[in-house]
Amino acid sequence: MVTQKGDNTSVVGIIGNFDDAQTGVKNMFNNKELAKAMNEKGFQFSSANSINIGRLVPQMVYYVYAYTRLVADGTIKAGDKINVVVPTGNFGNILAAYYAKEMGLPIAKFICASNDNKVLYDFFETGVYDKNREFILTTSPSMDILISSNLERLIYRIAGDDSDKNAKLMEALTTSGKYEITEDMKKNLSEFYGNFATETETAATIKKVYESDNYIMDTHTAVAATVYDKYVAATGDKTPTVIASTASPYKFTRSVMEAIDSKYASQSDFELVDELNRLSGVKIPQAIEDIRSAAVLHDTVCDKSEMEAVVRNILGL
């Protein structure tokens, strides 16, 4: 990100974690005074992550497309049900699958895969969402989240589209860091199964799949594959299943390569990129090639409390 070009591009690093950054962004989105100042200058906020429900629309297509491929290759017949496994922290991608089912896609089970930050697993097990816990840095960082923003959208649905009830639960999350859904709401989660993968399990899955199938998966996909194995062991359900592979192993080269063999720990990042290319036969993404020699263009770092001030400065407000 720090090498991104463009006269109208600014990159800011936030001291903290994903939850800190996303909360800061939401606070700015909800700041009416800031919105007024921006409007006067011709600016308006948008979001490329799943704060913006528009992000879920193309993700819904993943599952429709996967279903058509299963029909086309004869794995299932049109109308047959499938399961989906999604590695998630912010609950956006799996919610997209849920919306696809709401629109008619035959999905039987939504298998929610978490890493060691297993707040979603605990929620599906108990009906209690509690973010008051240690934040753990893992090798699947896109899932290192304790405030799953899009779960609020599912809560709204299982609460009978009751916005007041939903708002009270979200207020409890803000004030006390936890909330508990009712027994009736829990019944509406019967389509969901949650589990998690430890760091050791994730690495073992990467190694196992590489050795058995010569396929190299990223850390997030490995979390999903691990949880799928746990689901089958627990339920015996052999329904044809789609595992959402949500990232390229090239994004997490060191974690992936060290999972395959500890000997790679001594190699540099770009040596690992080249070795991953050799082992997988998958072309190195151009974006990776470009940063081999790209200049650092952005070095702004701020505390989460300074986010609004930095944005105002960038926009000249």
XYZ file of C-alpha atoms in Angstrom:
317
model
C 0.000 0.000 0.000
C 2.828 2.410 0.760
C 3.926 2.209 -2.889
C 0.517 3.156 -4.355
C 0.798 5.740 -7.103
C -1.674 8.501 -7.945
C -1.863 12.228 -7.359
C -5.193 11.760 -5.565
C -4.058 8.779 -3.474
C -3.105 8.936 0.191
C -2.264 5.969 2.414
C -2.351 6.219 6.200
C -1.182 3.581 8.669
C -3.155 3.321 11.924
C -1.436 2.432 15.194
C -3.687 -0.332 16.469
C -5.552 -3.241 14.941
C -8.307 -3.751 12.376
C -11.064 -3.114 14.911
C -9.471 0.192 15.898
C -9.200 1.320 12.284
C -12.702 0.221 11.285
C -14.270 1.818 14.352
C -12.455 5.059 13.549
C -13.721 4.943 9.973
C -17.308 4.320 11.139
C -17.064 7.227 13.559
C -16.031 9.517 10.720
C -18.822 8.213 8.503
C -21.327 9.064 11.267
C -19.842 12.499 12.022
C -22.422 14.980 10.678
C -20.128 17.979 11.250
C -17.385 16.328 9.205
C -19.888 15.349 6.497
C -21.016 18.971 6.213
C -17.444 20.245 5.916
C -16.671 17.641 3.263
C -19.836 18.388 1.310
C -18.901 22.055 1.127
C -15.621 20.985 -0.504
C -17.306 18.491 -2.828
C -16.202 15.333 -0.972
C -18.172 12.305 0.199
C -17.060 9.177 2.030
C -17.340 5.706 0.584
C -15.822 2.392 1.622
C -14.263 -0.456 -0.312
C -14.607 -2.924 2.536
C -17.829 -4.508 3.683
C -18.908 -1.520 5.756
C -20.389 -0.750 2.331
C -23.055 -3.365 1.615
C -22.236 -2.908 -2.066
C -19.119 -5.011 -1.400
C -21.371 -8.010 -0.791
C -23.018 -7.864 -4.222
C -20.028 -9.168 -6.236
C -19.295 -11.656 -3.443
C -22.766 -13.141 -3.913
C -21.740 -13.899 -7.473
C -18.929 -16.171 -6.219
C -21.452 -18.671 -4.895
C -23.800 -18.504 -7.850
C -20.859 -19.077 -10.207
C -19.483 -21.939 -8.104
C -22.909 -23.572 -8.083
C -23.195 -23.369 -11.882
C -19.743 -24.968 -12.225
C -20.793 -27.863 -9.990
C -23.868 -28.374 -12.152
C -21.839 -28.088 -15.348
C -19.305 -30.730 -14.296
C -21.987 -33.123 -13.094
C -21.146 -32.980 -9.384
C -24.715 -31.907 -8.616
C -27.967 -31.456 -10.489
C -29.730 -28.109 -10.735
C -31.755 -27.671 -7.569
C -29.509 -29.839 -5.381
C -28.290 -28.213 -2.179
C -24.658 -27.433 -1.370
C -22.795 -26.287 1.708
C -20.397 -23.339 1.781
C -17.371 -22.783 4.018
C -16.104 -19.241 4.419
C -13.087 -18.046 6.423
C -14.242 -14.780 7.931
C -13.629 -12.201 10.613
C -15.871 -9.340 9.535
C -18.672 -11.715 8.418
C -19.092 -10.045 5.020
C -18.277 -12.857 2.588
C -20.392 -15.448 4.392
C -23.242 -12.959 4.661
C -23.058 -12.590 0.880
C -23.611 -16.355 0.622
C -26.588 -16.005 2.983
C -28.068 -13.274 0.787
C -27.511 -15.478 -2.267
C -29.608 -18.156 -0.561
C -32.265 -15.569 0.260
C -32.429 -14.918 -3.498
C -32.880 -18.605 -4.281
C -29.476 -20.309 -4.366
C -29.867 -23.796 -2.811
C -27.476 -23.664 0.161
C -28.034 -26.046 3.066
C -25.345 -25.057 5.562
C -23.173 -22.012 6.129
C -19.929 -23.101 7.783
C -18.254 -20.133 9.465
C -14.501 -20.615 9.873
C -12.584 -18.560 12.436
C -8.942 -18.418 13.498
C -7.772 -18.022 17.097
C -9.840 -14.824 17.292
C -12.881 -17.072 17.601
C -15.534 -14.592 18.698
C -17.864 -15.812 15.919
C -17.408 -19.471 16.857
C -18.279 -18.675 20.454
C -21.323 -16.720 19.298
C -22.706 -19.602 17.268
C -22.042 -21.966 20.167
C -23.625 -19.862 22.919
C -25.686 -17.033 21.429
C -23.448 -14.567 23.271
C -21.272 -12.155 21.311
C -18.425 -11.001 23.547
C -15.510 -8.979 22.222
C -13.973 -8.626 25.693
C -11.021 -10.917 25.112
C -7.397 -10.928 24.051
C -6.746 -9.810 20.479
C -4.469 -12.391 18.859
C -2.163 -11.699 15.915
C -2.249 -14.677 13.556
C -0.963 -15.736 10.140
C -4.467 -15.098 8.739
C -4.599 -11.359 9.546
C -7.706 -10.553 7.502
C -9.585 -12.541 10.141
C -7.945 -10.915 13.157
C -11.156 -9.133 14.108
C -13.201 -9.005 17.303
C -15.966 -6.668 16.074
C -17.627 -8.420 13.132
C -19.447 -5.543 11.496
C -21.603 -7.540 9.116
C -22.964 -9.828 11.814
C -25.198 -6.874 12.691
C -26.923 -7.361 9.336
C -27.609 -11.022 10.083
C -28.835 -10.147 13.578
C -31.343 -7.791 11.981
C -32.700 -10.666 9.865
C -32.954 -13.223 12.684
C -34.609 -10.571 14.887
C -37.478 -10.479 12.388
C -36.208 -7.357 10.616
C -36.704 -5.459 13.868
C -34.411 -2.440 13.682
C -35.132 -1.354 17.263
C -34.175 -4.733 18.709
C -31.080 -4.775 16.518
C -30.088 -1.276 17.615
C -30.358 -2.208 21.306
C -28.068 -5.208 20.841
C -25.508 -3.107 18.975
C -25.697 -0.439 21.686
C -24.909 -3.132 24.251
C -21.886 -4.148 22.173
C -20.681 -0.548 22.179
C -21.233 0.070 25.883
C -20.368 -3.289 27.476
C -18.628 -5.139 24.664
C -21.150 -7.962 24.561
C -24.751 -8.915 23.860
C -26.889 -12.055 23.949
C -29.595 -13.011 21.482
C -32.904 -14.630 22.455
C -33.748 -18.324 22.158
C -36.066 -17.568 19.227
C -33.236 -15.783 17.445
C -30.910 -18.731 18.089
C -33.395 -21.009 16.317
C -33.035 -18.829 13.234
C -29.309 -19.643 13.168
C -29.842 -23.350 12.564
C -28.335 -23.033 9.069
C -25.021 -21.888 10.540
C -22.170 -23.941 11.950
C -19.100 -22.335 13.479
C -15.664 -23.649 14.328
C -12.069 -22.416 14.375
C -8.531 -23.405 13.452
C -5.476 -22.841 15.605
C -2.217 -21.584 14.115
C -0.745 -25.084 14.341
C -3.756 -26.613 12.589
C -3.693 -23.980 9.854
C -0.025 -24.613 9.060
C -0.563 -28.382 9.141
C -3.404 -28.105 6.613
C -1.262 -26.064 4.219
C 1.469 -28.706 4.395
C -0.937 -31.654 4.132
C -2.775 -30.305 1.075
C 0.472 -29.395 -0.665
C 1.911 -32.863 -0.118
C -1.283 -34.701 -1.099
C -2.521 -32.538 -3.986
C 0.413 -30.295 -4.953
C -1.882 -27.346 -4.258
C -0.668 -24.366 -2.239
C -3.359 -22.514 -0.349
C -3.112 -19.283 1.591
C -3.537 -19.155 5.352
C -7.175 -18.020 5.270
C -8.205 -20.816 2.912
C -6.344 -23.232 5.183
C -8.470 -22.076 8.120
C -11.582 -22.848 6.069
C -10.279 -26.266 4.976
C -9.420 -27.147 8.579
C -12.860 -26.163 9.809
C -14.520 -28.102 6.988
C -12.713 -31.260 8.101
C -13.931 -30.630 11.652
C -17.490 -30.145 10.388
C -17.491 -33.432 8.484
C -15.979 -35.275 11.460
C -18.641 -33.825 13.777
C -21.661 -34.293 11.519
C -20.839 -36.896 8.874
C -22.431 -34.538 6.347
C -20.988 -35.224 2.882
C -23.106 -32.670 1.000
C -21.064 -31.226 -1.915
C -19.315 -28.212 -0.438
C -17.729 -25.028 -1.769
C -14.785 -23.636 0.200
C -14.283 -19.943 -0.447
C -10.592 -19.370 -1.157
C -10.378 -15.730 -0.196
C -6.755 -14.804 -0.896
C -3.688 -15.631 -2.920
C -0.805 -17.426 -1.168
C 1.417 -14.702 -2.640
C -0.105 -12.262 -0.132
C 1.143 -14.376 2.781
C 4.195 -15.975 1.229
C 6.309 -16.346 4.367
C 3.564 -17.960 6.443
C 2.674 -20.320 3.591
C 6.227 -21.353 2.739
C 7.283 -21.881 6.351
C 4.200 -24.078 6.829
C 5.364 -26.245 3.925
C 8.938 -26.513 5.206
C 10.731 -24.754 8.070
C 13.865 -24.483 5.915
C 12.322 -21.471 4.196
C 12.548 -19.377 7.377
C 16.033 -18.182 6.431
C 15.061 -16.860 2.991
C 14.158 -13.267 2.132
C 10.619 -12.283 1.168
C 11.273 -12.137 -2.564
C 13.293 -15.347 -2.506
C 10.173 -16.927 -1.053
C 8.028 -15.389 -3.778
C 10.243 -16.977 -6.422
C 10.223 -20.323 -4.612
C 6.443 -20.233 -4.319
C 6.284 -19.622 -8.051
C 8.563 -22.611 -8.667
C 6.598 -24.946 -6.418
C 3.117 -23.908 -7.490
C 3.594 -23.068 -11.148
C 1.238 -20.130 -10.570
C 2.344 -16.877 -12.180
C 3.562 -14.219 -9.774
C 0.910 -11.448 -9.689
C 2.042 -8.282 -11.416
C 1.357 -6.299 -8.252
C 3.990 -8.408 -6.465
C 6.473 -7.968 -9.292
C 5.928 -4.206 -9.245
C 6.860 -3.780 -5.599
C 10.252 -5.452 -5.975
C 11.658 -2.057 -6.930
C 8.792 0.318 -6.135
C 9.565 3.436 -4.146
C 7.857 4.112 -0.829
C 5.502 7.018 -1.530
C 3.489 7.102 1.705
C 4.801 7.200 5.249
C 1.974 8.776 7.247
C 1.186 6.935 10.469
C -1.240 8.101 13.137
C -2.928 6.980 16.318
C -6.552 5.879 16.021
C -7.579 9.039 17.890
C -5.961 11.189 15.178
C -7.699 9.655 12.161
C -10.206 12.457 11.610
C -7.541 15.159 11.931
C -5.352 13.403 9.353
C -8.256 13.058 6.916
C -9.165 16.710 7.348
C -5.573 17.670 6.638
C -5.388 15.500 3.506
C -8.625 16.979 2.154
C -7.722 20.537 3.138
C -10.782 20.987 5.347
